[in-house]
Amino acid sequence: MAERAVTLGQLRASGWQSRPVKAEIRANAVARISAGEPLFEGVVGYEHTVMPQLENALLAGHDVIFLGERGQAKTRMIRSLTNLLDEWMPIVAGSEINDDPYHPVSKHARDLVDEMGDDTPIAWVHRDDRFGEKLATPDTSIADLIGEVDPIKVAEGRYLSDELTLHYGLVPRTNRGIFAINELPDLAERIQVGMLNVLEERDVQIRGYKVRLPLDVMLVASANPEDYTNRGRIITPLKDRFGSQIRTHYPLDVDLEYQIMTQEARPLSIGESVGVAVPRYLGEVVATFSQLARASNHVNQRSGVSVRLSVSNYESLAANALRRGLRAGERHIVARVDDLDALAASSIGKIEIEALEDGREGVIFDNLVKGAVLTVFNDRIEPMHTTPIVDAFEEGLIVHTGEDLASDELAALVERVPALREPVDALLDGDTSPAAIAAATEFVLEGLHLSKRLNKDESGPKATYRSR
C-alpha cells in the first residue's frame, strides 16, 4: 500500500484506468475461466448446472437473481463474488460512496476535486469492503436502501436543499461494488419500486431533492421459489430488470451430499488424547437420509430439505459417538449404528413431516433412517458374503449390542464368527482398530435385520440379534 498513489496526480501518472464494476468482474472472470479455475472455492455440485449459467451472466454483465430453496449455497455464491473484484480500488479520500477519482458523483468529492485538483487525496478500498448486503424484511425502508435527510446535519446549520445533508443508504454506499438483497420477495412492493432506477437507469433519487447519483453497482438477489410465487412476490418491472435468473438445486446424488457434508461439518476438537471417527459408510447413511427425505411423500417438499440437515446430522452422529466412547473410557472412538438415534434431535426441527395421525412423526423418521441404512448396506455388502453369517445365527448364535457394550467385546465377535470377516473388512477403509471393527460388525448385523434375515429385539439402548 505504501507504493500506491496518494494523490490524484500520482494516480494519473501511474496509468491506472477506471472501469465499471461489471467490466472489472468480467475481466477477472475471464482470467479464471481461461486458467481453468473455479469461480468460487468450496461450492461443489454445480459444475455442469448452475456455474455455466452464472459464468454467462457475469460475462454478459447482468444483474442476477438466484432462485432456490434454503441451504443451496445461494448466499455463499453471492458473497464469494467479491473475489472477482480487483483487490484494491482507489477512491476520493473521505468519500462515503466510493467516488471514482476520475468521475466523482457526490458533492463532497466533486467539490474536493475542483478545489485541490491533482493534489486531491486518494484512499484505497479493499474488495471485501465493496460488498453490501441486506436481508429483506417487511420493515425495510427506502431510507435504509437509498438514503434520507440527516437531521443532525440540518441541525448543524445546513439548508435542507444542501446535498451535504443527505445520509446515504446501503446501495449508494456500495457504489462501484456489489450489493445483495437476500429473500427479495419479503421486500415490500413499494420499496421494490425504489430499486427500479438502480437496475435500469443506474441512479438513485433522494426524496425531496433534485439530486441524481449515477451509481455503478452490480445488484444480486436471492429468493425462495415458494416465496417468489406465493408468500411474497417480486413486482414485474423489477423482475424484468434482472438480466439473469438462475435456479439452484440440492445435491443430485449421495456422493455430492457426502462431499458437501464432510466439507462443512465442524470437527470435534477434544485434544490429542481422544479421537472420534465417522466411518464413510455411516456418513453415507446420513447423506442418504437427506436424499430419501427429499423424495418422501411424508415430508413437506415446499419447505425443502436443506443440506444443513446433513451437516447437523453428521455432527450429531459424531457427538453421540464421543459421548458414548467417553462413558466407556475409550480413546479411539468410532461411530456406530447405535449413534444414529441422535439424528432425531437434529432432524425434527429442520424437516416438516406430514402425518395424517398425531404421533406418527417419530415412526416416519425411524423409517427414513432404516431406509438409509438398508440402502447403504445393499450398496456396500455383497449378498454372497451374508449367507454364511445367517447360517451361523440359525445354528444358535445370539449377539447382544448396545451403547454400554465395549468395542473390544463386539469386535471379538469376528473371531467367533469367521463369516463376518469379509464383509467387515470391506467396510474398514484402512482402520483396523477394535472400535472400527465393532462399528462395522454392528452395521452388518443391522443391515441383515433390515433385510429381514435376522430378528432384532430392542430394550432401550440395548439390542439382541437372533435368527428368524
XYZ file of C-alpha atoms in Angstrom:
468
model
C 0.000 0.000 0.000
C 2.933 2.369 0.671
C 3.767 2.350 -3.036
C 0.258 3.232 -4.155
C -0.763 6.702 -5.292
C -1.858 9.043 -2.508
C -2.962 11.957 -4.691
C -4.987 12.279 -7.872
C -1.902 13.435 -9.780
C 0.069 10.375 -8.730
C -2.855 8.162 -9.724
C -2.927 9.663 -13.226
C 0.836 9.268 -13.536
C 0.631 5.601 -12.517
C -1.506 4.841 -15.558
C -4.430 3.456 -13.533
C -7.597 3.232 -15.609
C -11.147 3.457 -14.304
C -13.642 0.838 -15.433
C -17.221 -0.103 -14.493
C -17.614 -2.731 -11.796
C -19.212 -5.221 -14.190
C -16.334 -4.821 -16.638
C -13.939 -5.419 -13.734
C -15.795 -8.592 -12.725
C -15.949 -9.754 -16.335
C -12.192 -9.333 -16.804
C -11.373 -11.261 -13.639
C -13.910 -13.968 -14.516
C -12.348 -14.316 -17.974
C -8.935 -14.793 -16.336
C -10.234 -17.558 -14.075
C -12.194 -19.336 -16.781
C -9.230 -19.173 -19.153
C -6.986 -20.661 -16.466
C -9.465 -23.481 -15.825
C -10.002 -22.318 -12.242
C -13.388 -22.428 -10.455
C -15.115 -19.117 -9.835
C -15.650 -19.991 -6.165
C -13.898 -22.244 -3.694
C -15.996 -24.643 -1.636
C -19.056 -24.716 -3.928
C -19.442 -28.217 -5.367
C -22.145 -29.974 -7.357
C -22.935 -27.005 -9.608
C -20.162 -27.508 -12.172
C -22.495 -28.533 -15.002
C -25.727 -26.835 -13.928
C -25.507 -23.525 -12.057
C -21.939 -22.434 -12.811
C -22.273 -22.255 -16.620
C -25.326 -20.027 -16.201
C -23.530 -17.813 -13.680
C -20.463 -17.540 -15.901
C -22.702 -16.475 -18.770
C -24.366 -13.842 -16.580
C -21.038 -12.399 -15.413
C -19.610 -12.313 -18.929
C -22.776 -10.606 -20.158
C -22.638 -8.039 -17.343
C -26.043 -8.957 -15.934
C -27.604 -8.336 -12.573
C -28.524 -11.755 -11.165
C -31.264 -13.285 -9.056
C -30.770 -16.771 -7.584
C -33.889 -18.873 -7.071
C -33.640 -21.878 -4.784
C -34.738 -23.495 -1.553
C -32.875 -22.980 1.695
C -29.410 -24.416 2.063
C -28.440 -24.334 -1.620
C -25.331 -22.106 -1.277
C -27.034 -19.016 -2.715
C -25.622 -16.679 -0.092
C -22.182 -18.293 -0.278
C -22.008 -17.717 -4.029
C -23.220 -14.138 -3.671
C -20.631 -13.294 -1.024
C -17.900 -15.042 -2.998
C -18.472 -12.704 -5.954
C -16.173 -10.225 -4.201
C -13.245 -12.488 -5.158
C -13.843 -11.406 -8.753
C -13.188 -7.758 -7.876
C -9.731 -6.166 -8.030
C -8.014 -6.471 -4.667
C -7.683 -2.705 -4.188
C -9.594 0.235 -5.661
C -8.809 3.967 -5.375
C -11.449 6.420 -4.165
C -11.530 10.083 -3.275
C -10.398 10.210 0.353
C -13.292 10.738 2.749
C -15.930 9.718 0.214
C -18.974 7.948 1.661
C -19.925 6.371 -1.648
C -16.548 5.240 -3.029
C -16.292 8.089 -5.530
C -14.220 7.381 -8.627
C -11.342 9.907 -8.543
C -11.744 10.484 -12.290
C -15.556 10.746 -12.220
C -16.766 11.827 -8.736
C -20.543 11.901 -8.232
C -21.088 13.090 -4.642
C -20.966 16.789 -3.824
C -18.198 16.227 -1.275
C -15.946 14.540 -3.851
C -16.775 16.957 -6.669
C -16.001 19.985 -4.502
C -12.781 18.423 -3.253
C -11.520 17.639 -6.766
C -12.485 21.120 -8.009
C -10.652 22.713 -5.118
C -7.480 20.618 -4.958
C -7.089 19.244 -8.479
C -4.161 16.850 -8.759
C -3.479 17.274 -5.039
C -6.806 15.611 -4.154
C -6.027 12.895 -1.583
C -6.667 9.298 -2.630
C -7.613 6.351 -0.380
C -7.652 2.658 -1.297
C -10.551 0.310 -0.554
C -10.151 -3.474 -0.290
C -12.532 -5.647 -2.293
C -14.077 -7.086 0.891
C -15.315 -3.572 1.715
C -17.003 -3.210 -1.667
C -19.826 -5.597 -0.789
C -23.126 -4.593 0.778
C -25.869 -6.942 1.910
C -29.399 -6.563 3.228
C -31.835 -9.211 4.368
C -35.173 -8.103 3.005
C -37.723 -7.676 5.786
C -41.166 -6.044 5.726
C -39.852 -3.120 7.803
C -37.044 -2.265 5.367
C -37.427 1.342 4.244
C -36.293 3.452 1.311
C -34.071 5.315 3.760
C -32.259 2.048 4.557
C -31.574 1.278 0.913
C -31.342 4.634 -0.843
C -30.969 7.373 1.765
C -32.700 10.148 3.634
C -32.175 13.589 5.126
C -29.839 13.532 8.125
C -31.495 15.737 10.794
C -28.211 16.127 12.655
C -26.605 17.730 9.591
C -29.594 20.041 9.267
C -29.290 20.955 12.945
C -25.660 21.874 12.336
C -26.850 24.766 10.166
C -27.030 23.400 6.640
C -30.014 24.137 4.403
C -32.401 21.331 3.509
C -31.587 21.979 -0.136
C -27.909 21.309 0.528
C -26.885 17.919 -0.868
C -24.475 17.525 2.043
C -27.444 16.983 4.381
C -28.042 13.590 2.793
C -27.372 10.380 4.689
C -26.698 7.765 2.043
C -28.324 4.352 2.254
C -26.771 0.940 1.695
C -26.978 0.998 -2.101
C -25.097 4.279 -2.654
C -22.523 3.246 -0.055
C -21.844 0.170 -2.205
C -21.136 2.310 -5.273
C -18.524 0.645 -7.509
C -19.203 -2.651 -5.768
C -21.726 -5.471 -5.326
C -24.992 -5.081 -3.440
C -27.021 -8.155 -2.431
C -30.623 -8.446 -1.259
C -31.493 -11.764 0.354
C -35.095 -13.040 0.266
C -36.156 -10.312 -2.144
C -39.902 -11.221 -2.174
C -40.114 -10.216 1.501
C -39.330 -6.637 0.489
C -42.490 -4.515 0.427
C -43.638 -3.769 -3.112
C -43.427 -0.014 -2.620
C -39.782 -0.443 -1.606
C -39.106 -2.649 -4.631
C -40.235 0.272 -6.790
C -37.365 2.271 -5.335
C -34.912 -0.258 -6.787
C -36.089 0.207 -10.378
C -33.822 3.157 -11.128
C -30.828 1.376 -9.624
C -31.232 -1.541 -12.006
C -32.111 0.291 -15.213
C -31.145 3.967 -15.116
C -28.249 3.256 -12.731
C -29.027 6.159 -10.437
C -30.824 6.925 -7.197
C -33.181 9.780 -6.409
C -33.483 11.028 -2.842
C -36.922 12.221 -1.737
C -37.346 15.976 -1.926
C -34.107 16.618 -3.793
C -33.219 17.323 -7.364
C -30.277 15.004 -6.936
C -29.150 12.339 -9.360
C -26.388 9.969 -8.334
C -25.260 7.830 -11.288
C -24.214 4.741 -9.378
C -22.090 1.858 -10.626
C -23.479 -1.179 -8.784
C -23.919 -4.847 -9.564
C -27.151 -5.980 -7.932
C -27.569 -9.610 -6.865
C -30.628 -11.056 -5.143
C -31.846 -14.370 -3.779
C -35.340 -15.761 -3.373
C -37.075 -18.970 -2.409
C -39.257 -20.164 -5.315
C -42.212 -20.709 -2.991
C -41.910 -17.179 -1.623
C -41.421 -15.996 -5.197
C -44.833 -17.268 -6.206
C -46.924 -17.497 -3.055
C -45.952 -15.769 0.205
C -44.426 -12.712 -1.407
C -43.826 -11.563 -4.922
C -41.356 -9.623 -6.954
C -43.064 -6.876 -8.904
C -42.999 -7.460 -12.646
C -40.956 -4.363 -13.595
C -38.253 -5.362 -11.099
C -38.116 -8.960 -12.355
C -37.778 -7.627 -15.868
C -34.698 -5.619 -14.925
C -32.642 -8.592 -13.705
C -30.543 -9.780 -16.612
C -30.305 -13.426 -15.482
C -32.397 -15.665 -13.256
C -30.506 -18.750 -12.082
C -32.132 -21.753 -10.414
C -30.093 -23.599 -7.783
C -30.710 -27.153 -6.544
C -29.828 -29.690 -3.880
C -27.055 -32.266 -4.431
C -28.155 -34.654 -7.140
C -26.622 -37.789 -5.599
C -25.314 -39.213 -2.329
C -21.651 -38.738 -3.213
C -22.102 -34.992 -3.677
C -24.171 -34.764 -0.497
C -21.422 -36.607 1.384
C -18.704 -34.372 -0.044
C -20.529 -31.172 0.932
C -21.495 -32.562 4.340
C -17.964 -33.541 5.337
C -16.616 -30.261 3.965
C -18.995 -28.137 6.038
C -19.215 -30.167 9.266
C -17.277 -28.710 12.178
C -14.643 -31.104 13.541
C -14.792 -32.146 17.182
C -11.758 -30.651 18.915
C -11.132 -32.556 22.132
C -7.366 -32.797 22.282
C -4.885 -35.370 21.112
C -5.781 -37.965 23.746
C -9.214 -38.780 22.270
C -10.109 -39.255 18.624
C -13.540 -39.565 17.005
C -14.082 -41.030 13.534
C -17.240 -41.378 11.481
C -16.836 -44.281 9.016
C -17.564 -43.465 5.405
C -20.488 -45.895 5.278
C -22.227 -44.164 8.218
C -21.569 -40.794 6.611
C -23.260 -42.166 3.508
C -26.206 -43.221 5.684
C -26.572 -39.594 6.851
C -26.357 -38.309 3.270
C -28.813 -40.954 2.042
C -31.255 -39.993 4.805
C -31.444 -36.479 3.351
C -31.839 -37.809 -0.168
C -34.687 -40.096 0.911
C -36.350 -37.257 2.820
C -36.383 -35.140 -0.363
C -38.211 -37.934 -2.168
C -40.623 -38.818 0.650
C -44.343 -38.130 0.408
C -44.369 -37.706 4.181
C -42.008 -34.717 4.120
C -43.202 -31.268 3.086
C -41.137 -30.606 -0.024
C -42.303 -26.999 -0.277
C -40.237 -26.161 2.801
C -37.255 -28.074 1.403
C -34.734 -30.427 2.972
C -31.602 -28.340 3.374
C -28.041 -29.603 3.112
C -27.714 -28.099 6.576
C -29.755 -31.107 7.716
C -26.992 -33.440 6.556
C -24.313 -31.309 8.197
C -26.156 -31.129 11.532
C -26.893 -34.850 11.490
C -23.262 -35.679 10.750
C -22.156 -33.508 13.662
C -24.764 -35.079 15.979
C -23.650 -38.566 14.970
C -20.034 -37.743 15.855
C -21.067 -36.053 19.105
C -23.126 -39.037 20.268
C -20.255 -41.365 19.440
C -17.971 -39.164 21.517
C -20.348 -39.183 24.483
C -20.735 -42.962 24.303
C -16.992 -43.526 23.942
C -16.106 -41.235 26.842
C -18.512 -43.069 29.127
C -16.912 -46.363 28.094
C -13.428 -44.989 28.742
C -12.315 -45.375 25.117
C -9.671 -43.215 23.473
C -10.217 -44.151 19.817
C -13.933 -43.775 19.179
C -15.763 -44.806 16.025
C -19.424 -44.022 15.379
C -21.829 -46.980 15.272
C -25.354 -47.687 14.120
C -26.436 -47.120 17.747
C -25.429 -43.484 17.406
C -27.950 -42.873 14.613
C -30.612 -42.391 17.302
C -29.052 -38.952 17.886
C -30.243 -37.799 14.471
C -33.763 -37.254 15.790
C -32.833 -34.131 17.738
C -31.001 -32.544 14.800
C -33.575 -33.559 12.173
C -37.053 -32.911 13.507
C -36.591 -29.138 13.575
C -35.212 -28.996 10.035
C -37.801 -31.032 8.135
C -41.571 -30.766 8.204
C -43.046 -34.253 8.495
C -46.651 -34.509 7.365
C -48.599 -37.298 9.075
C -52.342 -37.976 8.993
C -52.274 -39.184 12.588
C -50.750 -37.462 15.592
C -47.623 -39.082 16.942
C -46.578 -40.720 13.672
C -43.739 -38.269 13.058
C -41.357 -40.488 15.027
C -42.350 -43.576 13.051
C -41.802 -41.796 9.741
C -38.411 -40.538 10.916
C -37.369 -44.034 12.032
C -38.417 -45.473 8.675
C -36.284 -42.898 6.851
C -33.244 -43.797 8.965
C -33.808 -47.518 8.439
C -34.273 -46.981 4.716
C -30.959 -45.100 4.578
C -29.121 -47.866 6.465
C -30.596 -50.567 4.228
C -29.738 -48.635 1.045
C -26.087 -48.232 2.043
C -25.907 -51.844 3.256
C -27.155 -53.148 -0.096
C -24.683 -50.919 -1.944
C -21.718 -51.882 0.208
C -22.135 -55.575 1.054
C -22.198 -58.371 -1.490
C -25.132 -60.780 -0.883
C -22.839 -63.828 -1.239
C -20.962 -62.766 1.911
C -24.055 -62.626 4.108
C -25.389 -66.179 3.736
C -22.705 -67.795 5.979
C -23.466 -65.194 8.663
C -27.171 -66.025 8.614
C -26.285 -69.717 8.780
C -24.297 -69.092 11.981
C -27.339 -67.476 13.591
C -29.563 -70.342 12.529
C -27.186 -72.639 14.378
C -27.973 -70.800 17.613
C -25.751 -67.696 17.589
C -27.134 -64.766 19.600
C -25.424 -61.341 19.673
C -26.027 -58.566 22.209
C -25.213 -54.935 21.268
C -25.871 -51.543 22.757
C -24.297 -48.322 23.959
C -22.872 -49.945 27.058
C -21.104 -52.719 25.129
C -17.361 -52.065 24.836
C -15.809 -52.060 21.377
C -13.432 -54.901 22.295
C -16.324 -57.208 23.171
C -18.216 -56.527 19.946
C -15.066 -56.725 17.818
C -14.305 -60.161 19.298
C -17.409 -61.463 17.517
C -15.437 -61.516 14.256
C -13.120 -64.128 15.739
C -16.092 -66.241 16.876
C -17.876 -65.941 13.531
C -15.274 -66.063 10.723
C -18.015 -65.421 8.142
C -18.129 -61.823 9.381
C -14.523 -61.182 8.423
C -15.002 -60.460 4.714
C -17.961 -58.037 4.903
C -16.405 -56.292 7.916
C -13.080 -55.872 6.116
C -14.919 -54.334 3.178
C -16.148 -51.535 5.472
C -12.969 -50.719 7.400
C -11.245 -48.408 4.879
C -7.865 -48.975 6.479
C -8.874 -48.550 10.148
C -8.361 -51.948 11.814
C -8.853 -50.786 15.403
C -11.294 -52.693 17.650
C -13.630 -49.678 17.592
C -13.761 -49.687 13.776
C -14.286 -53.462 13.661
C -17.066 -53.201 16.260
C -18.812 -50.446 14.268
C -18.581 -52.425 11.017
C -19.847 -55.593 12.725
C -22.884 -53.833 14.124
C -23.609 -52.257 10.730
C -23.579 -55.685 9.066
C -25.937 -57.106 11.713
C -28.308 -54.171 11.379
C -28.293 -54.496 7.601
C -29.188 -58.178 7.842
C -32.002 -57.342 10.253
C -33.409 -54.648 7.928
C -33.104 -57.137 5.051
C -35.418 -59.391 7.092
C -32.773 -62.073 7.507
C -32.263 -61.612 11.266
C -34.571 -60.777 14.134
C -33.786 -57.912 16.463
C -35.161 -57.432 19.978
C -34.736 -53.929 21.382
C -34.894 -52.902 25.012
C -33.956 -49.262 25.490
C -30.357 -48.721 24.398
C -29.715 -52.472 24.164
C -30.452 -54.840 21.285
C -30.252 -58.581 20.662
C -29.816 -60.136 17.209
C -31.048 -63.720 16.699
C -32.214 -65.972 13.873
C -35.706 -65.560 12.432
